[in-house]
Tab-separated table of C-alpha atoms in Angstrom:
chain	number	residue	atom	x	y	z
Z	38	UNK	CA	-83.435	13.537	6.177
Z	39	UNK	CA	-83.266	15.534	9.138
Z	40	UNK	CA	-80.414	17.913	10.405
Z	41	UNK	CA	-78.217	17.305	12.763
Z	42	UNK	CA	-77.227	20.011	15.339
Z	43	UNK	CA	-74.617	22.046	14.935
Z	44	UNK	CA	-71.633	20.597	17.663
Z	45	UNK	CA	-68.342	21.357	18.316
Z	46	UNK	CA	-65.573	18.880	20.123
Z	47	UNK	CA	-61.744	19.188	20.729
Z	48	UNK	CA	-59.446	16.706	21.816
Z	49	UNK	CA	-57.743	17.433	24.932
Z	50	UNK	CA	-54.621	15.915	24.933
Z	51	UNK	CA	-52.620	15.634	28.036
Z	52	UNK	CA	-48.657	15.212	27.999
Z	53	UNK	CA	-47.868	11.762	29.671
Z	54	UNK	CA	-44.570	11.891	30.728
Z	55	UNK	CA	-43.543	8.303	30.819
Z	56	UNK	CA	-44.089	7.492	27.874
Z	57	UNK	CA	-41.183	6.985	24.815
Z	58	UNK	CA	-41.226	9.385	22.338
Z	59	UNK	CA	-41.882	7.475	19.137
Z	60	UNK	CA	-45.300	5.741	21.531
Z	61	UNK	CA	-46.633	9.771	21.237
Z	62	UNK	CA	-46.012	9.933	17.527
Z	63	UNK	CA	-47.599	6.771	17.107
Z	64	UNK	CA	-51.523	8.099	17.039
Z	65	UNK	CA	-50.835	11.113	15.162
Z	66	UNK	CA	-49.291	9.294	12.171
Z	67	UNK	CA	-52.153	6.228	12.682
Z	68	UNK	CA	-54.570	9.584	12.262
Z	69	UNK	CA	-52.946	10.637	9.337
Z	70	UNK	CA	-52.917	7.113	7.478
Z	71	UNK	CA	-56.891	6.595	8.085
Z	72	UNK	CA	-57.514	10.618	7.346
Z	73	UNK	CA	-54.327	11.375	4.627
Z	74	UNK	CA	-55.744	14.406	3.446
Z	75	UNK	CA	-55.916	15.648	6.936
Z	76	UNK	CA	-52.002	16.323	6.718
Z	77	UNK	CA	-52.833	19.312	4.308
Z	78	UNK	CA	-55.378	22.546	4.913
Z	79	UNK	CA	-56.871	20.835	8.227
Z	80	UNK	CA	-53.603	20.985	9.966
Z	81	UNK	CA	-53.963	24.591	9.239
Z	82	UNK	CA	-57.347	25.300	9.164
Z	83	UNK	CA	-60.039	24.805	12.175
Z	84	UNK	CA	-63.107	24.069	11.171
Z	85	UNK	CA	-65.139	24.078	14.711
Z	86	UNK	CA	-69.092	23.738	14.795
Z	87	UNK	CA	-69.278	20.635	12.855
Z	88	UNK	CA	-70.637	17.694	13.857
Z	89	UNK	CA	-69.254	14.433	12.057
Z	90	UNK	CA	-70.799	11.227	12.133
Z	91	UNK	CA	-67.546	9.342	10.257
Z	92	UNK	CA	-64.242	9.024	11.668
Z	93	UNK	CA	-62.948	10.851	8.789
Z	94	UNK	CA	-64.596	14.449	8.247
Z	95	UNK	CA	-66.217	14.744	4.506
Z	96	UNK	CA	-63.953	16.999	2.848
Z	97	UNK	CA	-66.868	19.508	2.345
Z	98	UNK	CA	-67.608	21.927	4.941
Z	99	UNK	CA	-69.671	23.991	3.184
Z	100	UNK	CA	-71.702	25.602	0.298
Z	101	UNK	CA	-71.639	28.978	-1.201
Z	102	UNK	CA	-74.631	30.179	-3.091
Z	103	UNK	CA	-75.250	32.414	-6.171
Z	104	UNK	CA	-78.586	32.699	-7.478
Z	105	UNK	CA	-81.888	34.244	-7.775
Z	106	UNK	CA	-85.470	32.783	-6.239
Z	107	UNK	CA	-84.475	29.213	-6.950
Z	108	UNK	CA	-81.605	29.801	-4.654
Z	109	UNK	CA	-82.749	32.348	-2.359
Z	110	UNK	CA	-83.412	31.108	1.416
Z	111	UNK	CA	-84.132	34.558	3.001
Z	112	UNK	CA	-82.201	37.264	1.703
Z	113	UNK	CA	-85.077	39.199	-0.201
Z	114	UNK	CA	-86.440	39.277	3.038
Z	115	UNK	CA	-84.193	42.007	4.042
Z	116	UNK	CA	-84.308	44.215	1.018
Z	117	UNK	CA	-87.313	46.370	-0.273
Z	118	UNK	CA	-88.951	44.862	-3.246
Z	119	UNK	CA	-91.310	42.706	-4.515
Z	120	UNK	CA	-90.012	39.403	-4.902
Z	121	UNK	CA	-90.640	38.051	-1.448
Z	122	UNK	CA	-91.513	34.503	-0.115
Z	123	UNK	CA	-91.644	35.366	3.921
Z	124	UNK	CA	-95.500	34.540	4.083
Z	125	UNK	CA	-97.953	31.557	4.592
Z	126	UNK	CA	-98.695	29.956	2.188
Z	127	UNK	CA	-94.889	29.804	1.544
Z	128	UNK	CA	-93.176	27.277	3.640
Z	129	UNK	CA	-96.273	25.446	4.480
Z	130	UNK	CA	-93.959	21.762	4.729
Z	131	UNK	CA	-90.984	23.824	6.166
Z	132	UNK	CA	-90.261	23.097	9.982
Z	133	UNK	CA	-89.184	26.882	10.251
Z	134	UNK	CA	-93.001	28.096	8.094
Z	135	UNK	CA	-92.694	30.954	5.420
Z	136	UNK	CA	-88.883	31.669	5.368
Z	137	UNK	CA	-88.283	33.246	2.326
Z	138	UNK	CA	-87.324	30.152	0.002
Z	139	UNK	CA	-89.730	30.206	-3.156
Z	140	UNK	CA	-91.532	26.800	-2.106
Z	141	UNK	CA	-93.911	25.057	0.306
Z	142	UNK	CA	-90.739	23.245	1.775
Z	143	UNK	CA	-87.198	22.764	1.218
Z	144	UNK	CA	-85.306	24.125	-2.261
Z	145	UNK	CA	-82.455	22.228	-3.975
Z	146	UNK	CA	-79.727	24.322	-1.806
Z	147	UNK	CA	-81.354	22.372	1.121
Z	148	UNK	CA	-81.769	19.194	-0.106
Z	149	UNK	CA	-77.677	19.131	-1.363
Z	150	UNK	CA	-76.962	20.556	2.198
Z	151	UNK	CA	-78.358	17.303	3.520
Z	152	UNK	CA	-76.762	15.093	1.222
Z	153	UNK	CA	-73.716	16.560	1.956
Z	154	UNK	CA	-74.604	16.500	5.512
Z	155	UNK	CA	-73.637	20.144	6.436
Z	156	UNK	CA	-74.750	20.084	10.252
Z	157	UNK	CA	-77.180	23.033	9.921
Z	158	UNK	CA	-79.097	25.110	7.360
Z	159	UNK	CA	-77.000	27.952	5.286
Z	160	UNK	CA	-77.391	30.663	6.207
Z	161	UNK	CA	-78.956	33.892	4.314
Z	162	UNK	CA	-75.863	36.540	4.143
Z	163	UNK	CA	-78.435	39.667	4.395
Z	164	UNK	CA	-78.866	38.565	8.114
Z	165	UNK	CA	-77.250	40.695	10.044
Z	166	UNK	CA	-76.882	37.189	12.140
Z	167	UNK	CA	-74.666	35.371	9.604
Z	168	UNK	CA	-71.317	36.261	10.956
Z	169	UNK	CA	-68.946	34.551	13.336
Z	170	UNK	CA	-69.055	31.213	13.452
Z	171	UNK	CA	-72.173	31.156	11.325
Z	172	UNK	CA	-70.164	31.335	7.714
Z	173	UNK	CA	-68.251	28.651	8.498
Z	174	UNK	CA	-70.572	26.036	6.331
Z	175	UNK	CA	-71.341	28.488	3.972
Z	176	UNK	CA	-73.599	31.140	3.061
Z	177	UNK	CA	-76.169	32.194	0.931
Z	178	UNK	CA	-76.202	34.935	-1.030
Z	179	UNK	CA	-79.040	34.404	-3.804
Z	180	UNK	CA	-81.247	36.990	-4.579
Z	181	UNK	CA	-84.999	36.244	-5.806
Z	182	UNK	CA	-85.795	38.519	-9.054
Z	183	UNK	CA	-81.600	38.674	-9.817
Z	184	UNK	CA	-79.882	38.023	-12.771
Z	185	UNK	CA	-76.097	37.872	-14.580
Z	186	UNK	CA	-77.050	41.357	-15.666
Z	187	UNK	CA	-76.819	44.037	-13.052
Z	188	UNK	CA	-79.948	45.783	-14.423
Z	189	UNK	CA	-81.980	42.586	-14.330
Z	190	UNK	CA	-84.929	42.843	-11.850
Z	191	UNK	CA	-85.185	46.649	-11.310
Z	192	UNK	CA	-88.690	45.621	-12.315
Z	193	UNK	CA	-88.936	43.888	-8.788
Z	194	UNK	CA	-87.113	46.689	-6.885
Z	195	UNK	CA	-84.492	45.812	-4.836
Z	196	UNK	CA	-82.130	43.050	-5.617
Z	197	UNK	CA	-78.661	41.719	-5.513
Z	198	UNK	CA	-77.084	41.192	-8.764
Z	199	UNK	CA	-74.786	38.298	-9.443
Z	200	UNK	CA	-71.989	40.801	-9.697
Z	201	UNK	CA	-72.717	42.334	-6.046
Z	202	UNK	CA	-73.540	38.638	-4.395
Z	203	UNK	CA	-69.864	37.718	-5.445
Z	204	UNK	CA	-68.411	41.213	-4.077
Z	205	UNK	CA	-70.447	40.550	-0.927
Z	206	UNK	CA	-68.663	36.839	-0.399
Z	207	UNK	CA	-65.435	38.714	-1.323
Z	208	UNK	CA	-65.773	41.562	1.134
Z	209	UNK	CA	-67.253	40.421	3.766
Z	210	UNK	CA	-67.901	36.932	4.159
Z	211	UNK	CA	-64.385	35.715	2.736
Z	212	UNK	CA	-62.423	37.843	5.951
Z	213	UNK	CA	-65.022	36.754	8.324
Z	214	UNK	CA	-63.923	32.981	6.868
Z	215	UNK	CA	-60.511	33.392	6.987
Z	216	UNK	CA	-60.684	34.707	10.777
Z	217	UNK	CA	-62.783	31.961	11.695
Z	218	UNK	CA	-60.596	29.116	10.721
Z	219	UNK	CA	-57.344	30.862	10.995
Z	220	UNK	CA	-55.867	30.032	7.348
Z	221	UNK	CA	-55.877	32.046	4.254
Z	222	UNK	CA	-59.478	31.482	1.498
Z	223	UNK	CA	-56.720	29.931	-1.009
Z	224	UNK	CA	-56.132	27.373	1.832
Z	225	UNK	CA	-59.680	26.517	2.909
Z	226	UNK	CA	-61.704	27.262	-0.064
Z	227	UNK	CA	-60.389	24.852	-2.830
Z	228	UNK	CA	-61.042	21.992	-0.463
Z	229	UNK	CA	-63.444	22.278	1.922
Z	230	UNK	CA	-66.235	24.402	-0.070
Z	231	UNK	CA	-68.912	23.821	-3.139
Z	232	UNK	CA	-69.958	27.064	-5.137
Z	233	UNK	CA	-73.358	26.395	-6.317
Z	234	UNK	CA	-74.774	29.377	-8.819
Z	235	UNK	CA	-78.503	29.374	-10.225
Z	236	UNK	CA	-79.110	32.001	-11.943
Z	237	UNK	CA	-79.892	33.252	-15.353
Z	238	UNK	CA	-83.590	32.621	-15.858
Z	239	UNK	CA	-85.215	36.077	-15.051
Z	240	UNK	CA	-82.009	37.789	-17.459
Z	241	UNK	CA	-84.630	36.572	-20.029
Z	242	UNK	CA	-88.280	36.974	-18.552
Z	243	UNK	CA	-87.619	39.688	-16.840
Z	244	UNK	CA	-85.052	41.612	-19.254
Z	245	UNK	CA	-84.679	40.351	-22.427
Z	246	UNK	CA	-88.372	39.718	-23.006
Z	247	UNK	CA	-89.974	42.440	-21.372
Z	248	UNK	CA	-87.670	45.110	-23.489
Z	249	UNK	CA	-89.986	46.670	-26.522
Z	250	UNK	CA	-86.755	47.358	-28.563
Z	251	UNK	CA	-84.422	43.741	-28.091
Z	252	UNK	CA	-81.700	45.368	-30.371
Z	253	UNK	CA	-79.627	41.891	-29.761
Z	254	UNK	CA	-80.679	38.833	-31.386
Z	255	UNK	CA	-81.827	35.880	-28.726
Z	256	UNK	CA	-78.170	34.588	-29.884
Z	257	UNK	CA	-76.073	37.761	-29.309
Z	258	UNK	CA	-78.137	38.009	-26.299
Z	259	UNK	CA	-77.349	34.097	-24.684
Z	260	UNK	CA	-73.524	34.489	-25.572
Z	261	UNK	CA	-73.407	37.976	-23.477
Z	262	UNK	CA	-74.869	36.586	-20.832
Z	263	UNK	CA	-72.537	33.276	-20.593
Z	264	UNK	CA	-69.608	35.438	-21.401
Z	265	UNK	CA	-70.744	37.419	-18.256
Z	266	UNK	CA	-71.449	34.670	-16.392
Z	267	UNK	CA	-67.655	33.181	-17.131
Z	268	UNK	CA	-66.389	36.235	-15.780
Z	269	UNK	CA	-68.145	36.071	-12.603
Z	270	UNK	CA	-67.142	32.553	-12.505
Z	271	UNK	CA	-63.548	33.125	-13.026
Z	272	UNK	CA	-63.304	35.617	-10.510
Z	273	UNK	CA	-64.871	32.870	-7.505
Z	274	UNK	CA	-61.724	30.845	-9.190
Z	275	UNK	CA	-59.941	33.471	-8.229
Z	276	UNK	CA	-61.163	34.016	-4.625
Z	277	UNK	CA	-59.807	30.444	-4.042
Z	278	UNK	CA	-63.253	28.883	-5.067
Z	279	UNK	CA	-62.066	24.959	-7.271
Z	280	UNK	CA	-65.909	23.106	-6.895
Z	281	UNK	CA	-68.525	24.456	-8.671
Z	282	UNK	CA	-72.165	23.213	-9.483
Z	283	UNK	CA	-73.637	25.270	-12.161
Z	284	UNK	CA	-78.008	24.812	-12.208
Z	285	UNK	CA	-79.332	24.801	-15.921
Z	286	UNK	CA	-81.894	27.068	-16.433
Z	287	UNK	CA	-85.530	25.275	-15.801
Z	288	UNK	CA	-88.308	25.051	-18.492
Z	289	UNK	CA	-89.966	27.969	-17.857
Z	290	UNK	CA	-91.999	28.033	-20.540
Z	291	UNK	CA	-93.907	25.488	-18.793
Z	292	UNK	CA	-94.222	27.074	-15.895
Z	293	UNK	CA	-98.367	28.502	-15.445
Z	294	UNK	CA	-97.118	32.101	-15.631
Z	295	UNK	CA	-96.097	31.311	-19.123
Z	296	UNK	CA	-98.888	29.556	-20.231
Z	297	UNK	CA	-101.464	32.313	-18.489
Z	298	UNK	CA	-99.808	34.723	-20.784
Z	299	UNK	CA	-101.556	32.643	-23.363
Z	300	UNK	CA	-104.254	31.339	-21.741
Z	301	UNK	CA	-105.144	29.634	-25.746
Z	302	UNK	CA	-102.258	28.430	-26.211
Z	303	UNK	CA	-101.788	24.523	-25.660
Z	304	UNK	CA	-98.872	22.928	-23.829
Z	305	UNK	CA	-95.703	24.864	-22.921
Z	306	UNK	CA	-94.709	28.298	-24.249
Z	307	UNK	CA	-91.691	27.296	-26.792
Z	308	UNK	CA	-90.162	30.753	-27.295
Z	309	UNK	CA	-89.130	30.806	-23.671
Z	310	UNK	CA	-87.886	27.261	-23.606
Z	311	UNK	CA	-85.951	27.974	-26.774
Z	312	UNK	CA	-84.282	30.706	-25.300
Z	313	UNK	CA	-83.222	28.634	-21.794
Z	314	UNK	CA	-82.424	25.585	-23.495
Z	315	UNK	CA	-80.445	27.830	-25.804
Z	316	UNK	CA	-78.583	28.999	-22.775
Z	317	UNK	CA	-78.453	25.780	-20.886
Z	318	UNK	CA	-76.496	24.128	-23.962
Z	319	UNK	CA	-73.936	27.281	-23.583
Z	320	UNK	CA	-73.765	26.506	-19.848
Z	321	UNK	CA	-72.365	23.137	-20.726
Z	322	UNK	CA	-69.744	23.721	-23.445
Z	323	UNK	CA	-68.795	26.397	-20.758
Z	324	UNK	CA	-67.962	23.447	-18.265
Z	325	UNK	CA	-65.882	22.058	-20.810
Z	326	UNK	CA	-64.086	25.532	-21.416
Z	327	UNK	CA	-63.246	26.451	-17.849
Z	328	UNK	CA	-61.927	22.849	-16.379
Z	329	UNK	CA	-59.258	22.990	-18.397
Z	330	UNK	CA	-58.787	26.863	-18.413
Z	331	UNK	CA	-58.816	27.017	-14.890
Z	332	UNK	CA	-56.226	24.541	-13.428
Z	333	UNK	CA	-57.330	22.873	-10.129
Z	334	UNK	CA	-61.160	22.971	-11.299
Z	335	UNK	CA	-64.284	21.111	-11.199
Z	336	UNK	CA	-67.255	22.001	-12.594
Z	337	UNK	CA	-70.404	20.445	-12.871
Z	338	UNK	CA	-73.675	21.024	-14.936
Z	339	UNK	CA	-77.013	20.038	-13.358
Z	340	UNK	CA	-79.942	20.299	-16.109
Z	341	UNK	CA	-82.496	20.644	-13.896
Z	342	UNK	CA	-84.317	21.339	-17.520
Z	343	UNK	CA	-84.093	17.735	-18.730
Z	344	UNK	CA	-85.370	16.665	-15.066
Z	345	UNK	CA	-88.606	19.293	-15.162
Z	346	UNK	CA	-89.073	18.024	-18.263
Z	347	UNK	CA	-89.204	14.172	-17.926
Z	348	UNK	CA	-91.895	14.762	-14.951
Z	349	UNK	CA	-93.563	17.225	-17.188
Z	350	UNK	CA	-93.347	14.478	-20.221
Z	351	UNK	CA	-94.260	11.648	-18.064
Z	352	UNK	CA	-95.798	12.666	-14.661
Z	353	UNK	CA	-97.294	9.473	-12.872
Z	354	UNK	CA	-94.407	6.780	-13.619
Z	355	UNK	CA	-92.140	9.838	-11.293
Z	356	UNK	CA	-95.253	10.290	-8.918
Z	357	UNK	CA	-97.012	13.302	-10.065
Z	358	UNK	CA	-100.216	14.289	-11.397
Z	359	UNK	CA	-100.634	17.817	-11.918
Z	360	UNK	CA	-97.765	19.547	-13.970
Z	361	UNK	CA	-100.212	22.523	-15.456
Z	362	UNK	CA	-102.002	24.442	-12.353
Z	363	UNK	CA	-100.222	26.111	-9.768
Z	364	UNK	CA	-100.495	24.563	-6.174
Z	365	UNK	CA	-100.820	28.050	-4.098
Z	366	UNK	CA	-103.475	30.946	-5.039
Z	367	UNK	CA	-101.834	33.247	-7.806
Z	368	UNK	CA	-102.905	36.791	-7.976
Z	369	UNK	CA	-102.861	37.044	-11.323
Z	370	UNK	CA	-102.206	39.935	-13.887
Z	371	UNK	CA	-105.862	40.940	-14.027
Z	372	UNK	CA	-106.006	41.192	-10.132
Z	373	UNK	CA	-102.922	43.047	-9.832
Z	374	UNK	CA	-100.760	40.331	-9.085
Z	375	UNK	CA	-97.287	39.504	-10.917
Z	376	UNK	CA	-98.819	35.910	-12.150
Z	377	UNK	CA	-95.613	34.408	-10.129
Z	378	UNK	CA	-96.204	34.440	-6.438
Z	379	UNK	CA	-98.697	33.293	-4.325
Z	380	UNK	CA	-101.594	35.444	-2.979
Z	381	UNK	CA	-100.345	36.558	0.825
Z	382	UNK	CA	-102.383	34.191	3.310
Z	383	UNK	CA	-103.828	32.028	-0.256
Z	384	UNK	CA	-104.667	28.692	-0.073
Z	385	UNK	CA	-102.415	25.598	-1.290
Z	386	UNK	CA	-103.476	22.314	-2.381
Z	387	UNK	CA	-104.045	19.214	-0.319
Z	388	UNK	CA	-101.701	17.218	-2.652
Z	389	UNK	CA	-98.558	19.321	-2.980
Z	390	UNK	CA	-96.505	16.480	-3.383
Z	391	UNK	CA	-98.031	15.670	-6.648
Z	392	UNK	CA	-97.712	19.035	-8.133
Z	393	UNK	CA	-95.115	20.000	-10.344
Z	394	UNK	CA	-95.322	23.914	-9.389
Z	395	UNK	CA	-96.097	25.543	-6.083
Z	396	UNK	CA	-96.935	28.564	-7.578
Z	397	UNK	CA	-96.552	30.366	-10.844
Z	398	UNK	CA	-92.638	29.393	-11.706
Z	399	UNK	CA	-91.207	28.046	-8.757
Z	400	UNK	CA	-91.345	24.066	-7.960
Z	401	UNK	CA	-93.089	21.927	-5.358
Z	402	UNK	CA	-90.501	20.548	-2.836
Z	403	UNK	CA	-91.292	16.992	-4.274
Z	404	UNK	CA	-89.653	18.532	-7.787
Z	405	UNK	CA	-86.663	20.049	-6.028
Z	406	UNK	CA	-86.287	16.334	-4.033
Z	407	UNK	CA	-85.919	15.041	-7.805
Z	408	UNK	CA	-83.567	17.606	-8.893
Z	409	UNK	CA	-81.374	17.364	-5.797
Z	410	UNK	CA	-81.177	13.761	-5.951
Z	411	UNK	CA	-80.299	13.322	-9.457
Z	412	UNK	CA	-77.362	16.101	-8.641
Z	413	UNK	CA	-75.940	13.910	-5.958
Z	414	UNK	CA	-76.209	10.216	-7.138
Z	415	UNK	CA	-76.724	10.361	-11.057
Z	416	UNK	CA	-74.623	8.358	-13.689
Z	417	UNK	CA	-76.071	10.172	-16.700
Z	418	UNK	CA	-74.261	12.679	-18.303
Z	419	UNK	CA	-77.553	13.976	-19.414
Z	420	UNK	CA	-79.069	14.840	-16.092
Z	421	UNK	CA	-75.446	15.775	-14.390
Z	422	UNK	CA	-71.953	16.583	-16.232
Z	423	UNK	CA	-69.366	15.616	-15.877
Z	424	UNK	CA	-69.843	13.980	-12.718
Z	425	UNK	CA	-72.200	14.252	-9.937
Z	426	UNK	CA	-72.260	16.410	-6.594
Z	427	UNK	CA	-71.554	13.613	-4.831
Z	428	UNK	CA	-68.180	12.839	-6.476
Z	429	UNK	CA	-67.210	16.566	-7.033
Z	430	UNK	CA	-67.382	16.417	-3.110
Z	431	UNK	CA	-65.069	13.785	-2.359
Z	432	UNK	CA	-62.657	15.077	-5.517
């Protein structure tokens, strides 16, 4: 599905003269009957640069994002480390080439974009060119390598913890926002704007299991991190955020890093996928905790674990045949490489449609097209919970 451009229109309205009063009332209030919800933030708010293709305006306008790699769509591209996606083969099916997202074409924050039909990509906040009118559909402020925990991919170098993504949106994107549509975050946020946050997965390969002296139990460890992650979450509430789509963790034990680790080992590395599912099932009962907590609230769950999984379980009935090998060249641990990304200027497979990874963690576009889907349109509670993207967005 291709993106529209990014147009603005206003209607000019002259003032006929000869006309009765209660004939000029007449449209606005036939407005306000086919568009009710129009009588509430949008008579406040101006929302300019979007291009609608119904004659009422979805009630989304845009997505924030919190995350790390699966999220991030360029901003690691700014900051010195090495978790970095801004070369061929990256981007390979992308119409904009090696961008920074960790995949050879669009990641799930695209994909949702489209289904929600946001009228232009979000944009990366570590641009110095996301300001102006450019944050009013949303911004992007995941950070490949970054974790709940602040100290969670120092390993990488330089990276934007969950805690300083949210202070970024809260210092300078949310008065940026507010000065671009004239109203107040607690009028256009609740509204007009999905949170999405993917995060949690390199709190545990990159932190939890690298540490030689894990004083916490894999238990202790989990409920920290949700408890830190409800924190965070509550404090978007806060901000004026009410629509949130929290990703589960994916099965990264079958991802070919974790199985080069044990190159003997058959099938997919269990003591990893213990510890996400572990953390996934948390994520959940945490949905049911906040909605009610939090009064005005919706969030979601999206176990992208259970959707891996399945196409891991059962490739060829979803359309894939190779769920073990990465598609990209991997410099691996003996050649110096990190085992995760792909070799600067590598080669990629013919067939990345049927792969499951595109390199050594992150998914093919084809597996973030499954994902994304089942967020929008799915009716099982297993897959999405409570309800989908697509009716959080019209909530």
């Amino acid at each position: 599905m291709p993106f529209s451009s990014s147009s603005s229109s206003s209607l000019n309205m002259a003032k006929p003269l000869s006309l009765p009063p209660s004939l000029l009332v007449l449209p606005l209030l036939l407005l306000l009957v086919t568009c009710p919800y129009m009588s509430h933030v949008h008579a406040h708010c101006s929302f300019e640069g979007r291009n609608d293709h119904h004659q009422c305006p979805s009630k989304v306008k845009g997505v924030f994002v919190f995350g790390s790699s699966l999220m991030d769509n360029g901003n690691n591209n700014f900051l010195h480390n090495m978790a970095k996606a801004d070369y061929s083969p990256y981007g390979i099916d992308f119409p904009l080439g090696p961008s920074g997202r960790f995949t050879n074409g669009r990641n799930v924050v695209d994909l949702l974009g489209e289904f929600l039909e946001l009228p232009s990509l979000i944009p990366p906040f570590a641009d110095p060119s996301t300001k102006g009118l450019k944050v009013i559909n949303g911004v992007n402020f995941a950070s490949g390598g970054s974790g709940i925990l602040d100290d969670t991919g120092s390993i990488a170098g330089q990276v934007t913890s969950l805690s300083q993504q949210i202070r970024n949106f809260e210092r300078v994107t949310l008065p940026e926002l507010e000065a671009q549509v004239g109203c107040r975050s607690s009028e256009s946020l609740p509204e007009n704007y999905v949170f999405m946050v993917g995060t949690g997965s390199n709190d545990y390969t990159f932190n939890y299991f690298l540490s030689a002296n894990r004083n916490l139990t894999l238990q202790s460890f989990t409920a920290n991190l949700i408890s830190s992650l409800s924190l965070q979450l509550q404090k978007l509430y806060k901000l004026g955020g009410r629509k949130f789509v929290l990703m589960a963790i994916n099965p990264i034990g079958c991802s070919p890093m974790a199985k080069a680790r044990l190159p003997v080992h058959i099938g997919c590395l269990q003591v990893l996928n213990r510890a996400v599912h572990l953390f996934n099932i948390e994520l959940k009962s945490l949905v049911d905790d906040l909605n009610p907590k939090l009064p005005g609230s919706r969030f979601i769950f999206v176990n992208s674990y259970k959707i891996i999984r399945d196409i891991i379980k059962n490739p060829t009935s979803k359309g894939f045949g190779d769920t073990t090998w990465p598609c990209c060249e991997v410099a691996s641990l003996k050649e110096g490489g990190s085992g995760v990304l792909c070799k600067r200027g590598g080669r990629a497979c013919a067939d990345r449609s049927s792969h499951v990874f595109f390199d050594g963690l992150h998914p093919t576009e084809a597996v973030n097209v499954q994902i994304a889907t089942k967020a929008f349109i799915s009716t099982l509670s297993t897959e999405v919970y409570p309800i989908n993207v697509k009716h959080l967005a019209e909530a």
